[in-house]
Amino acid sequence: MSQTLRDIMTTNVVSVSPQQSIQEAARLMREHNVGALPVVENGQLKGIITDRDITIRSTAQGQEDNTPVSQVMSSSTVEASPDMDVHEAAQLMAQHQIRRLPVVENNRLVGMVALGDLATGNIYQHEAQETLADISEPTEPNL
């Protein structure tokens, strides 16, 4: 029987609002030892901000620490439903070269799945390795 994302996703997801500063986002990333945060407003996923977004789209551009998350985040997010099959999710992550997948149900963020979550079950280790190889293909920076 195949697992769904509901079985493996993290449900107590730390998030930021579009109005919060990138400094607050970076502090939350450090406190929770994560490299990405979903950007949520009224329970709805508006985007995602990564440590790399902060570095490339903000710090490298000389922006201030109080720059709103909305100016640095990726607003075109790939998302999954909690009932999506784990194998489908791995393929989706590889196809879009992402390491973290927001899980949305009824237009509300209900969880996150990271590449590491796929590797926790021995069944999915090979798939996680293949997904990581696909994700790690070099691409042009998205500025």
XYZ file of N, CA and C in Angstrom:
429
model
N 0.839 -1.176 0.000
C 0.000 0.000 0.000
C 0.890 1.248 0.000
N 0.561 2.192 -0.848
C 1.416 3.379 -0.954
C 1.055 4.416 0.104
N 2.076 5.151 0.512
C 1.880 6.201 1.507
C 1.486 7.497 0.827
N 0.767 8.320 1.574
C 0.427 9.650 1.079
C 1.241 10.674 1.860
N 1.219 11.897 1.393
C 1.954 12.955 2.078
C 1.428 13.166 3.485
N 0.144 12.923 3.681
C -0.444 13.072 5.023
C 0.306 12.204 6.038
N 0.830 11.061 5.569
C 1.542 10.134 6.451
C 2.921 10.642 6.865
N 3.540 11.470 6.046
C 4.930 11.851 6.315
C 5.157 13.347 6.495
N 4.159 14.166 6.202
C 4.374 15.624 6.233
C 4.513 16.152 7.656
N 5.217 17.260 7.773
C 5.313 17.988 9.030
C 4.090 18.887 9.108
N 3.384 18.833 10.228
C 2.148 19.628 10.331
C 2.312 20.888 11.174
N 3.286 20.909 12.078
C 3.486 22.118 12.893
C 4.502 23.005 12.181
N 4.040 23.627 11.089
C 4.906 24.380 10.192
C 5.049 25.822 10.676
N 6.279 26.269 10.794
C 6.568 27.665 11.124
C 6.447 28.449 9.823
N 5.765 29.595 9.872
C 5.598 30.390 8.661
C 5.803 31.867 8.976
N 5.852 32.665 7.924
C 5.939 34.122 8.052
C 4.839 34.736 7.207
N 4.528 35.991 7.502
C 3.557 36.713 6.687
C 4.316 37.542 5.656
N 3.647 37.949 4.583
C 4.325 38.753 3.562
C 4.862 40.075 4.106
N 4.261 40.592 5.178
C 4.656 41.887 5.733
C 5.846 41.797 6.681
N 6.149 40.617 7.195
C 7.276 40.487 8.118
C 8.578 40.796 7.389
N 9.594 41.179 8.150
C 10.880 41.533 7.546
C 11.694 40.277 7.230
N 12.627 40.443 6.306
C 13.504 39.319 5.979
C 14.399 38.977 7.166
N 14.679 39.966 8.010
C 15.467 39.691 9.219
C 14.685 38.763 10.148
N 13.373 39.015 10.294
C 12.543 38.125 11.123
C 12.499 36.731 10.516
N 12.379 36.655 9.198
C 12.348 35.354 8.522
C 13.653 34.602 8.766
N 14.778 35.301 8.630
C 16.089 34.663 8.844
C 16.232 34.184 10.285
N 15.754 34.986 11.236
C 15.827 34.603 12.644
C 15.002 33.334 12.898
N 13.805 33.265 12.304
C 12.964 32.069 12.462
C 13.630 30.838 11.840
N 14.273 31.030 10.709
C 14.990 29.917 10.068
C 16.082 29.395 10.994
N 16.830 30.314 11.594
C 17.900 29.915 12.519
C 17.322 29.199 13.735
N 16.285 29.783 14.347
C 15.685 29.204 15.558
C 15.142 27.806 15.328
N 14.567 27.585 14.137
C 13.911 26.301 13.868
C 14.752 25.381 12.983
N 15.972 25.836 12.668
C 16.895 25.032 11.871
C 16.276 24.570 10.548
N 15.690 25.535 9.822
C 15.103 25.252 8.510
C 15.669 26.236 7.495
N 15.640 25.865 6.244
C 16.161 26.715 5.182
C 15.086 27.381 4.359
N 13.826 27.122 4.700
C 12.723 27.720 3.950
C 11.516 27.868 4.861
N 10.751 28.910 4.590
C 9.516 29.138 5.334
C 8.392 29.433 4.352
N 7.243 28.816 4.566
C 6.100 29.209 3.746
C 5.653 30.607 4.156
N 5.193 31.372 3.186
C 4.676 32.712 3.443
C 3.152 32.579 3.411
N 2.537 32.870 4.560
C 1.116 32.595 4.733
C 0.394 33.864 5.182
N -0.773 34.085 4.588
C -1.626 35.206 4.985
C -3.042 34.666 5.107
N -3.635 34.854 6.268
C -4.984 34.334 6.546
C -5.087 32.840 6.238
N -4.046 32.094 6.589
C -4.049 30.641 6.399
C -3.735 30.191 4.986
N -3.667 31.131 4.058
C -3.436 30.768 2.656
C -1.980 30.965 2.269
N -1.466 30.004 1.520
C -0.086 30.045 1.052
C 0.056 31.120 -0.013
N 0.939 32.069 0.228
C 1.190 33.154 -0.725
C 2.519 32.978 -1.441
N 3.398 32.171 -0.864
C 4.710 31.960 -1.460
C 5.604 31.201 -0.520
N 6.883 31.215 -0.817
C 7.871 30.563 0.035
C 9.133 31.429 0.000
N 9.802 31.508 1.122
C 11.067 32.242 1.183
C 12.136 31.301 1.707
N 13.270 31.303 1.021
C 14.376 30.429 1.413
C 15.560 31.267 1.868
N 16.479 30.614 2.550
C 17.699 31.303 2.948
C 18.434 31.814 1.713
N 18.342 31.081 0.634
C 18.979 31.501 -0.625
C 18.287 32.736 -1.199
N 16.969 32.799 -1.119
C 16.244 33.998 -1.567
C 16.757 35.231 -0.831
N 16.909 35.095 0.483
C 17.368 36.223 1.289
C 18.771 36.634 0.857
N 19.625 35.667 0.614
C 21.001 35.970 0.210
C 21.057 36.600 -1.180
N 20.437 35.966 -2.157
C 20.559 36.392 -3.554
C 19.705 37.621 -3.867
N 18.457 37.615 -3.415
C 17.533 38.690 -3.797
C 17.529 39.875 -2.840
N 18.244 39.758 -1.747
C 18.216 40.830 -0.766
C 19.617 41.272 -0.383
N 20.332 40.449 0.331
C 21.655 40.821 0.826
C 22.580 41.196 -0.328
N 22.636 40.381 -1.361
C 23.517 40.646 -2.500
C 23.108 41.911 -3.256
N 21.850 42.315 -3.109
C 21.351 43.519 -3.779
C 21.455 44.749 -2.881
N 21.969 44.561 -1.663
C 22.139 45.684 -0.754
C 20.867 46.161 -0.084
N 19.857 45.288 -0.012
C 18.609 45.685 0.636
C 18.753 45.684 2.154
N 17.867 46.396 2.801
C 17.872 46.531 4.258
C 17.278 45.296 4.934
N 17.623 45.115 6.214
C 17.094 43.994 7.000
C 15.585 44.073 7.163
N 15.022 45.291 7.079
C 13.579 45.448 7.290
C 12.780 45.315 5.995
N 13.431 44.875 4.914
C 12.738 44.617 3.652
C 11.637 43.586 3.899
N 10.412 43.837 3.416
C 9.338 42.851 3.623
C 9.608 41.547 2.868
N 9.210 40.461 3.475
C 9.331 39.127 2.876
C 8.720 39.112 1.476
N 7.611 39.840 1.280
C 6.907 39.839 -0.007
C 7.795 40.292 -1.164
N 8.834 41.076 -0.889
C 9.712 41.564 -1.959
C 10.808 40.570 -2.334
N 10.979 39.540 -1.522
C 12.086 38.600 -1.722
C 11.587 37.179 -2.002
N 10.377 36.853 -1.573
C 9.847 35.484 -1.665
C 9.589 35.061 -3.110
N 9.489 33.775 -3.292
C 9.011 33.204 -4.556
C 7.505 33.069 -4.419
N 6.775 33.712 -5.319
C 5.321 33.644 -5.190
C 4.715 32.554 -6.063
N 5.465 32.052 -7.023
C 4.949 30.940 -7.824
C 5.416 29.650 -7.170
N 4.572 29.110 -6.316
C 4.949 27.914 -5.567
C 4.339 26.664 -6.183
N 5.058 25.579 -6.048
C 4.546 24.267 -6.402
C 3.966 23.719 -5.110
N 2.759 23.202 -5.155
C 2.152 22.671 -3.937
C 1.525 21.313 -4.209
N 1.264 20.613 -3.132
C 0.696 19.270 -3.228
C -0.496 19.176 -2.290
N -1.291 18.143 -2.485
C -2.397 17.885 -1.556
C -1.951 16.797 -0.583
N -2.564 16.755 0.606
C -2.150 15.747 1.589
C -2.403 14.315 1.125
N -3.290 14.142 0.160
C -3.606 12.791 -0.316
C -2.752 12.364 -1.504
N -1.796 13.216 -1.903
C -0.901 12.862 -3.004
C 0.004 11.713 -2.573
N 0.229 10.801 -3.476
C 1.123 9.671 -3.255
C 2.562 10.175 -3.098
N 3.312 9.560 -2.197
C 4.684 9.965 -1.919
C 5.539 9.912 -3.186
N 5.330 8.897 -4.032
C 6.105 8.771 -5.268
C 5.800 9.928 -6.214
N 4.528 10.307 -6.309
C 4.144 11.466 -7.134
C 4.826 12.729 -6.633
N 4.856 12.892 -5.312
C 5.473 14.075 -4.714
C 6.958 14.119 -5.050
N 7.625 12.976 -4.985
C 9.055 12.921 -5.318
C 9.273 13.322 -6.774
N 8.416 12.856 -7.655
C 8.531 13.224 -9.068
C 8.291 14.715 -9.263
N 7.314 15.266 -8.565
C 6.997 16.692 -8.647
C 8.181 17.532 -8.168
N 8.798 17.107 -7.071
C 9.944 17.829 -6.521
C 11.120 17.779 -7.498
N 11.346 16.629 -8.109
C 12.440 16.498 -9.072
C 12.164 17.351 -10.308
N 10.960 17.296 -10.796
C 10.575 18.039 -11.999
C 10.777 19.542 -11.817
N 10.444 20.047 -10.634
C 10.533 21.485 -10.375
C 11.820 21.876 -9.637
N 12.687 20.892 -9.396
C 13.973 21.106 -8.711
C 13.793 21.832 -7.379
N 12.913 21.287 -6.545
C 12.683 21.860 -5.221
C 12.937 20.814 -4.148
N 13.346 21.275 -2.976
C 13.645 20.387 -1.853
C 12.545 20.378 -0.806
N 11.629 21.343 -0.912
C 10.538 21.447 0.070
C 9.233 21.667 -0.666
N 8.209 20.963 -0.231
C 6.920 21.002 -0.919
C 5.816 21.370 0.067
N 5.192 22.535 -0.105
C 4.064 22.895 0.757
C 2.872 21.982 0.454
N 2.157 21.614 1.511
C 0.975 20.759 1.361
C -0.247 21.602 1.700
N -1.165 21.698 0.728
C -2.318 22.586 0.844
C -3.605 21.784 0.694
N -4.576 22.093 1.564
C -5.898 21.456 1.499
C -6.946 22.542 1.715
N -7.935 22.590 0.842
C -8.975 23.627 0.904
C -8.368 25.030 0.955
N -7.376 25.261 0.119
C -6.679 26.556 0.025
C -5.960 26.970 1.305
N -5.683 26.032 2.192
C -4.991 26.354 3.443
C -3.752 25.477 3.570
N -2.664 26.078 4.062
C -1.436 25.325 4.290
C -1.666 24.362 5.456
N -1.447 23.083 5.224
C -1.647 22.088 6.285
C -0.364 21.342 6.635
N 0.693 21.541 5.831
C 1.938 20.846 6.130
C 3.027 21.154 5.128
N 4.199 20.581 5.392
C 5.349 20.701 4.493
C 6.012 19.335 4.403
N 6.529 19.044 3.227
C 7.312 17.824 3.035
C 8.670 18.256 2.506
N 9.711 17.778 3.157
C 11.072 18.062 2.717
C 11.645 16.811 2.074
N 12.664 17.005 1.284
C 13.316 15.878 0.634
C 13.729 14.832 1.667
N 14.197 15.285 2.822
C 14.599 14.359 3.885
C 13.460 13.497 4.387
N 12.227 14.029 4.324
C 11.063 13.239 4.747
C 10.877 12.027 3.842
N 11.211 12.184 2.562
C 11.079 11.069 1.624
C 12.101 9.983 1.928
N 13.252 10.402 2.435
C 14.337 9.453 2.684
C 14.191 8.714 4.009
N 13.239 9.116 4.856
C 13.131 8.483 6.167
C 12.654 7.042 6.076
N 11.802 6.749 5.119
C 11.383 5.363 4.915
C 12.347 4.702 3.958
N 12.872 3.546 4.316
C 13.846 2.864 3.460
C 13.320 2.646 2.054
N 12.007 2.479 1.936
C 11.397 2.252 0.630
C 11.712 3.417 -0.301
N 11.770 4.620 0.266
C 11.887 5.818 -0.558
C 13.313 6.344 -0.654
N 14.292 5.669 -0.022
C 15.661 6.187 -0.050
C 16.191 6.318 -1.467
N 15.989 5.292 -2.272
C 16.470 5.330 -3.651
C 15.782 6.470 -4.403
N 14.486 6.597 -4.198
C 13.733 7.654 -4.866
C 14.203 9.036 -4.410
N 14.481 9.172 -3.133
C 14.974 10.454 -2.616
C 16.337 10.775 -3.219
N 17.185 9.760 -3.372
C 18.503 9.996 -3.978
C 18.356 10.447 -5.429
N 17.456 9.801 -6.166
C 17.224 10.190 -7.556
C 16.660 11.605 -7.627
N 15.733 11.918 -6.721
C 15.139 13.251 -6.689
C 16.206 14.288 -6.398
N 17.080 14.014 -5.430
C 18.155 14.946 -5.095
C 19.079 15.145 -6.297
N 19.379 14.076 -7.007
C 20.235 14.197 -8.192
C 19.576 15.109 -9.225
N 18.272 14.945 -9.427
C 17.549 15.795 -10.379
C 17.503 17.240 -9.903
N 17.285 17.442 -8.613
C 17.204 18.789 -8.054
C 18.555 19.482 -8.152
N 19.615 18.719 -8.004
C 20.952 19.299 -7.953
C 21.504 19.688 -9.319
N 20.756 19.424 -10.398
C 21.191 19.865 -11.720
C 21.311 21.377 -11.705
N 22.394 21.945 -12.214
C 22.548 23.395 -12.180
C 21.522 24.098 -13.057
N 21.039 25.223 -12.572
C 20.134 26.065 -13.344
C 20.618 27.502 -13.228
N 20.092 28.357 -14.058
C 20.434 29.771 -13.988
C 19.794 30.376 -12.737
N 20.465 31.304 -12.066
C 19.868 31.955 -10.900
C 18.620 32.724 -11.298
N 17.621 32.668 -10.452
C 16.342 33.330 -10.700
C 16.336 34.661 -9.982
N 16.753 35.720 -10.637
C 16.873 37.030 -9.975
C 15.648 37.870 -10.176
